[in-house]
Amino acid sequence: MTESTYRIQGATGEWEVVIGLEVHAQVTSQAKLFSGAATAFGAEPNTQVSLVDAAMPGMLPVPNRECIRQAVRTGMAINAVINQWSRFDRKNYFYADLPQGYQISQLYHPLVGEGEIEVTLDEKDPDSPTKRIGIERIHVEQDAGKLMHDQHPTRSYVDLNRSGVALMEIVSRPDMRSPVEAGAYLRKLRTILRYVGSCDGNMEEGSMRADVNVSVRKPGEPFGTRTETKNVNSVRFVMQAIEYEANRQVDVLESGGKIVQETRLFDPDKSETRSMRSKEDAHDYRYFPDPDLLPLELDEDFLAECRKSLPELPDTKRRRYETELGLSSYNAAVLTAEAETARWFEALLAEGARIQKKSEAEVAKASANWLLSELFGALNRLGKTLEDSPVSPQQGAELLALVADGTISGTLAKQVFEIMLETGDNPEKIVEEKGLKQTSDTGAIEEVIAGVLSANADKVEQYRGGKEALFGFFVGQTMKAMGGKANPKVVNELLKKALG
């Protein structure tokens, strides 16, 4: 795409924003990075803490193979370099929720090297420009615990449940130039992580959060001094933090001040950032190789297994939906934006093809339209998600098959669908019990048509005199007389014949 046109208009002219994101994503695993303690969200404080997590004397860390595997698979999904030799380092600092007095991380030799992600700036617009955002590295590290300051009037409590939880730190290059680009990058990264299954991407639960690096400069000039806003936990908040921080920096610079390299916090209630502490450099943490852990060496068999286990990724899936299934760019983009949506659609597609004895391409358009309009509309109305949908993919496919074979009309299908949402019953059962089968009995339909034409002789004369728009009136009257159960195609054919 062309260079971003997002600019901040200051008193001295235009300013450009430079953005990089460091995303901390909790690795999907039943155990922590260096211990067998559980990682379930919402557990009672200090109930998921091993002796290793609590840093008891003599306890030695042992790398969790699954955590390493998931990080490697993530790297492969973004076409990154996988480093077959990597090493753990100790990042030394004191904090009450860090019992070891250091964090085990990877500074000098990360597990994953350079990669990139292609983002679409407006997923609802098929012609929206795309941009490639560089990934500098992905390293694995352990999380710290959590301090709780609101449990006691004079004391802070420590919860070590998160201590030792495996994180992937995914560090982008400073390639983003607007809040929109940063939002698109974060959404796309979360989608990829969910497809791969390496992180659930639940930002509201803290399993994915972003440190937002922002600086400003006059277009074409060298990078300015950046600030880092820590632990922002939603795409919307990331975009708001960038907007506020960039404007704040422009105001400081234009009033003759200097930007201080510092760590800041984002206040979502006020949509503003505020200073937390001066930004430390690597030497402040006294990094050195962890003496308790051997370097990681990955063999070819391990890498081959990781690569083989990758699913079809969103960009590939979207292109396949367009080229092989004939879906529109918009529908393909929406269906592949979330892994759960794509899985639901493919289950609907497979069932539809099986029931109707057709290819998936033949049932794809009707299936996509029904899912995106009827089902999504109903779920939004009910405040539900696909995961707790009252209607299963198989039931949806059965409903679409009843329409396709002429058992019910599209209008009747809407009635049946509403009953399915309320009762959870299968569509065939509802159609049978409610007597909703569409009739294609030509004799019965001809009889009704004769009555409609007899009762509207004046309109018949007008139609035959050239007022062809009245044809829709006759169709409507016939369908109304038959309670919506007549086959519309048969009605149209017989009416044309009767009207001569």
PDB file of N, CA and C in Angstrom, residues 181-218:
ATOM      1  N   GLU A 181      -3.900   1.196  11.568  1.00  0.00           N
ATOM      2  CA  GLU A 181      -2.951   0.140  11.203  1.00  0.00           C
ATOM      3  C   GLU A 181      -2.631  -0.734  12.420  1.00  0.00           C
ATOM      4  N   ALA A 182      -2.436  -0.102  13.558  1.00  0.00           N
ATOM      5  CA  ALA A 182      -2.133  -0.861  14.778  1.00  0.00           C
ATOM      6  C   ALA A 182      -3.307  -1.762  15.155  1.00  0.00           C
ATOM      7  N   GLY A 183      -4.530  -1.245  15.029  1.00  0.00           N
ATOM      8  CA  GLY A 183      -5.710  -2.053  15.326  1.00  0.00           C
ATOM      9  C   GLY A 183      -5.839  -3.228  14.385  1.00  0.00           C
ATOM     10  N   ALA A 184      -5.600  -2.988  13.094  1.00  0.00           N
ATOM     11  CA  ALA A 184      -5.681  -4.062  12.105  1.00  0.00           C
ATOM     12  C   ALA A 184      -4.628  -5.134  12.373  1.00  0.00           C
ATOM     13  N   TYR A 185      -3.421  -4.697  12.751  1.00  0.00           N
ATOM     14  CA  TYR A 185      -2.337  -5.644  13.062  1.00  0.00           C
ATOM     15  C   TYR A 185      -2.692  -6.511  14.258  1.00  0.00           C
ATOM     16  N   LEU A 186      -3.216  -5.881  15.308  1.00  0.00           N
ATOM     17  CA  LEU A 186      -3.528  -6.624  16.527  1.00  0.00           C
ATOM     18  C   LEU A 186      -4.655  -7.629  16.283  1.00  0.00           C
ATOM     19  N   ARG A 187      -5.677  -7.205  15.524  1.00  0.00           N
ATOM     20  CA  ARG A 187      -6.777  -8.123  15.200  1.00  0.00           C
ATOM     21  C   ARG A 187      -6.288  -9.306  14.374  1.00  0.00           C
ATOM     22  N   LYS A 188      -5.439  -9.025  13.389  1.00  0.00           N
ATOM     23  CA  LYS A 188      -4.937 -10.099  12.521  1.00  0.00           C
ATOM     24  C   LYS A 188      -4.049 -11.055  13.311  1.00  0.00           C
ATOM     25  N   LEU A 189      -3.192 -10.512  14.175  1.00  0.00           N
ATOM     26  CA  LEU A 189      -2.330 -11.366  14.985  1.00  0.00           C
ATOM     27  C   LEU A 189      -3.167 -12.262  15.889  1.00  0.00           C
ATOM     28  N   ARG A 190      -4.204 -11.698  16.506  1.00  0.00           N
ATOM     29  CA  ARG A 190      -5.071 -12.489  17.379  1.00  0.00           C
ATOM     30  C   ARG A 190      -5.772 -13.596  16.588  1.00  0.00           C
ATOM     31  N   THR A 191      -6.203 -13.277  15.378  1.00  0.00           N
ATOM     32  CA  THR A 191      -6.846 -14.280  14.524  1.00  0.00           C
ATOM     33  C   THR A 191      -5.893 -15.435  14.235  1.00  0.00           C
ATOM     34  N   ILE A 192      -4.654 -15.107  13.891  1.00  0.00           N
ATOM     35  CA  ILE A 192      -3.667 -16.155  13.578  1.00  0.00           C
ATOM     36  C   ILE A 192      -3.403 -17.027  14.799  1.00  0.00           C
ATOM     37  N   LEU A 193      -3.237 -16.410  15.963  1.00  0.00           N
ATOM     38  CA  LEU A 193      -2.987 -17.172  17.191  1.00  0.00           C
ATOM     39  C   LEU A 193      -4.134 -18.132  17.476  1.00  0.00           C
ATOM     40  N   ARG A 194      -5.369 -17.684  17.245  1.00  0.00           N
ATOM     41  CA  ARG A 194      -6.529 -18.538  17.496  1.00  0.00           C
ATOM     42  C   ARG A 194      -6.621 -19.671  16.482  1.00  0.00           C
ATOM     43  N   TYR A 195      -6.315 -19.385  15.227  1.00  0.00           N
ATOM     44  CA  TYR A 195      -6.296 -20.455  14.218  1.00  0.00           C
ATOM     45  C   TYR A 195      -5.272 -21.519  14.591  1.00  0.00           C
ATOM     46  N   VAL A 196      -4.069 -21.066  14.940  1.00  0.00           N
ATOM     47  CA  VAL A 196      -2.982 -21.984  15.283  1.00  0.00           C
ATOM     48  C   VAL A 196      -3.302 -22.741  16.569  1.00  0.00           C
ATOM     49  N   GLY A 197      -4.044 -22.073  17.475  1.00  0.00           N
ATOM     50  CA  GLY A 197      -4.354 -22.683  18.767  1.00  0.00           C
ATOM     51  C   GLY A 197      -3.272 -22.466  19.802  1.00  0.00           C
ATOM     52  N   SER A 198      -2.378 -21.502  19.552  1.00  0.00           N
ATOM     53  CA  SER A 198      -1.272 -21.270  20.488  1.00  0.00           C
ATOM     54  C   SER A 198      -1.628 -20.275  21.589  1.00  0.00           C
ATOM     55  N   CYS A 199      -2.741 -19.538  21.417  1.00  0.00           N
ATOM     56  CA  CYS A 199      -3.219 -18.592  22.431  1.00  0.00           C
ATOM     57  C   CYS A 199      -4.701 -18.371  22.173  1.00  0.00           C
ATOM     58  N   ASP A 200      -5.493 -18.243  23.241  1.00  0.00           N
ATOM     59  CA  ASP A 200      -6.930 -18.052  23.028  1.00  0.00           C
ATOM     60  C   ASP A 200      -7.292 -16.614  22.678  1.00  0.00           C
ATOM     61  N   GLY A 201      -6.344 -15.682  22.852  1.00  0.00           N
ATOM     62  CA  GLY A 201      -6.566 -14.298  22.429  1.00  0.00           C
ATOM     63  C   GLY A 201      -7.567 -13.527  23.260  1.00  0.00           C
ATOM     64  N   ASN A 202      -7.930 -14.036  24.438  1.00  0.00           N
ATOM     65  CA  ASN A 202      -8.929 -13.353  25.273  1.00  0.00           C
ATOM     66  C   ASN A 202      -8.287 -12.183  26.018  1.00  0.00           C
ATOM     67  N   MET A 203      -8.328 -11.017  25.412  1.00  0.00           N
ATOM     68  CA  MET A 203      -7.663  -9.854  25.990  1.00  0.00           C
ATOM     69  C   MET A 203      -8.322  -9.429  27.293  1.00  0.00           C
ATOM     70  N   GLU A 204      -9.648  -9.659  27.399  1.00  0.00           N
ATOM     71  CA  GLU A 204     -10.344  -9.247  28.619  1.00  0.00           C
ATOM     72  C   GLU A 204      -9.928 -10.109  29.814  1.00  0.00           C
ATOM     73  N   GLU A 205      -9.405 -11.316  29.564  1.00  0.00           N
ATOM     74  CA  GLU A 205      -8.926 -12.183  30.648  1.00  0.00           C
ATOM     75  C   GLU A 205      -7.423 -12.035  30.878  1.00  0.00           C
ATOM     76  N   GLY A 206      -6.781 -11.179  30.100  1.00  0.00           N
ATOM     77  CA  GLY A 206      -5.357 -10.937  30.276  1.00  0.00           C
ATOM     78  C   GLY A 206      -4.453 -11.926  29.577  1.00  0.00           C
ATOM     79  N   SER A 207      -5.015 -12.838  28.762  1.00  0.00           N
ATOM     80  CA  SER A 207      -4.158 -13.815  28.099  1.00  0.00           C
ATOM     81  C   SER A 207      -3.527 -13.250  26.834  1.00  0.00           C
ATOM     82  N   MET A 208      -3.884 -12.022  26.486  1.00  0.00           N
ATOM     83  CA  MET A 208      -3.194 -11.316  25.405  1.00  0.00           C
ATOM     84  C   MET A 208      -3.248  -9.829  25.726  1.00  0.00           C
ATOM     85  N   ARG A 209      -2.102  -9.185  25.750  1.00  0.00           N
ATOM     86  CA  ARG A 209      -2.057  -7.756  26.054  1.00  0.00           C
ATOM     87  C   ARG A 209      -0.889  -7.129  25.305  1.00  0.00           C
ATOM     88  N   ALA A 210      -0.942  -5.827  25.131  1.00  0.00           N
ATOM     89  CA  ALA A 210       0.049  -5.168  24.282  1.00  0.00           C
ATOM     90  C   ALA A 210       0.752  -4.035  25.011  1.00  0.00           C
ATOM     91  N   ASP A 211       2.062  -3.950  24.816  1.00  0.00           N
ATOM     92  CA  ASP A 211       2.828  -2.767  25.195  1.00  0.00           C
ATOM     93  C   ASP A 211       2.958  -1.928  23.924  1.00  0.00           C
ATOM     94  N   VAL A 212       2.572  -0.656  24.023  1.00  0.00           N
ATOM     95  CA  VAL A 212       2.442   0.192  22.833  1.00  0.00           C
ATOM     96  C   VAL A 212       3.562   1.224  22.802  1.00  0.00           C
ATOM     97  N   ASN A 213       4.450   1.096  21.819  1.00  0.00           N
ATOM     98  CA  ASN A 213       5.561   2.040  21.654  1.00  0.00           C
ATOM     99  C   ASN A 213       5.170   3.107  20.636  1.00  0.00           C
ATOM    100  N   VAL A 214       5.249   4.364  21.052  1.00  0.00           N
ATOM    101  CA  VAL A 214       4.823   5.476  20.192  1.00  0.00           C
ATOM    102  C   VAL A 214       5.886   6.561  20.184  1.00  0.00           C
ATOM    103  N   SER A 215       6.177   7.082  18.990  1.00  0.00           N
ATOM    104  CA  SER A 215       6.995   8.300  18.869  1.00  0.00           C
ATOM    105  C   SER A 215       6.422   9.123  17.712  1.00  0.00           C
ATOM    106  N   VAL A 216       6.816  10.374  17.638  1.00  0.00           N
ATOM    107  CA  VAL A 216       6.367  11.229  16.535  1.00  0.00           C
ATOM    108  C   VAL A 216       7.586  11.887  15.896  1.00  0.00           C
ATOM    109  N   ARG A 217       7.406  12.280  14.636  1.00  0.00           N
ATOM    110  CA  ARG A 217       8.477  12.967  13.898  1.00  0.00           C
ATOM    111  C   ARG A 217       7.854  13.759  12.765  1.00  0.00           C
ATOM    112  N   LYS A 218       8.587  14.731  12.274  1.00  0.00           N
ATOM    113  CA  LYS A 218       8.173  15.387  11.046  1.00  0.00           C
ATOM    114  C   LYS A 218       8.412  14.387   9.904  1.00  0.00           C
TER     115      LYS A 218
END
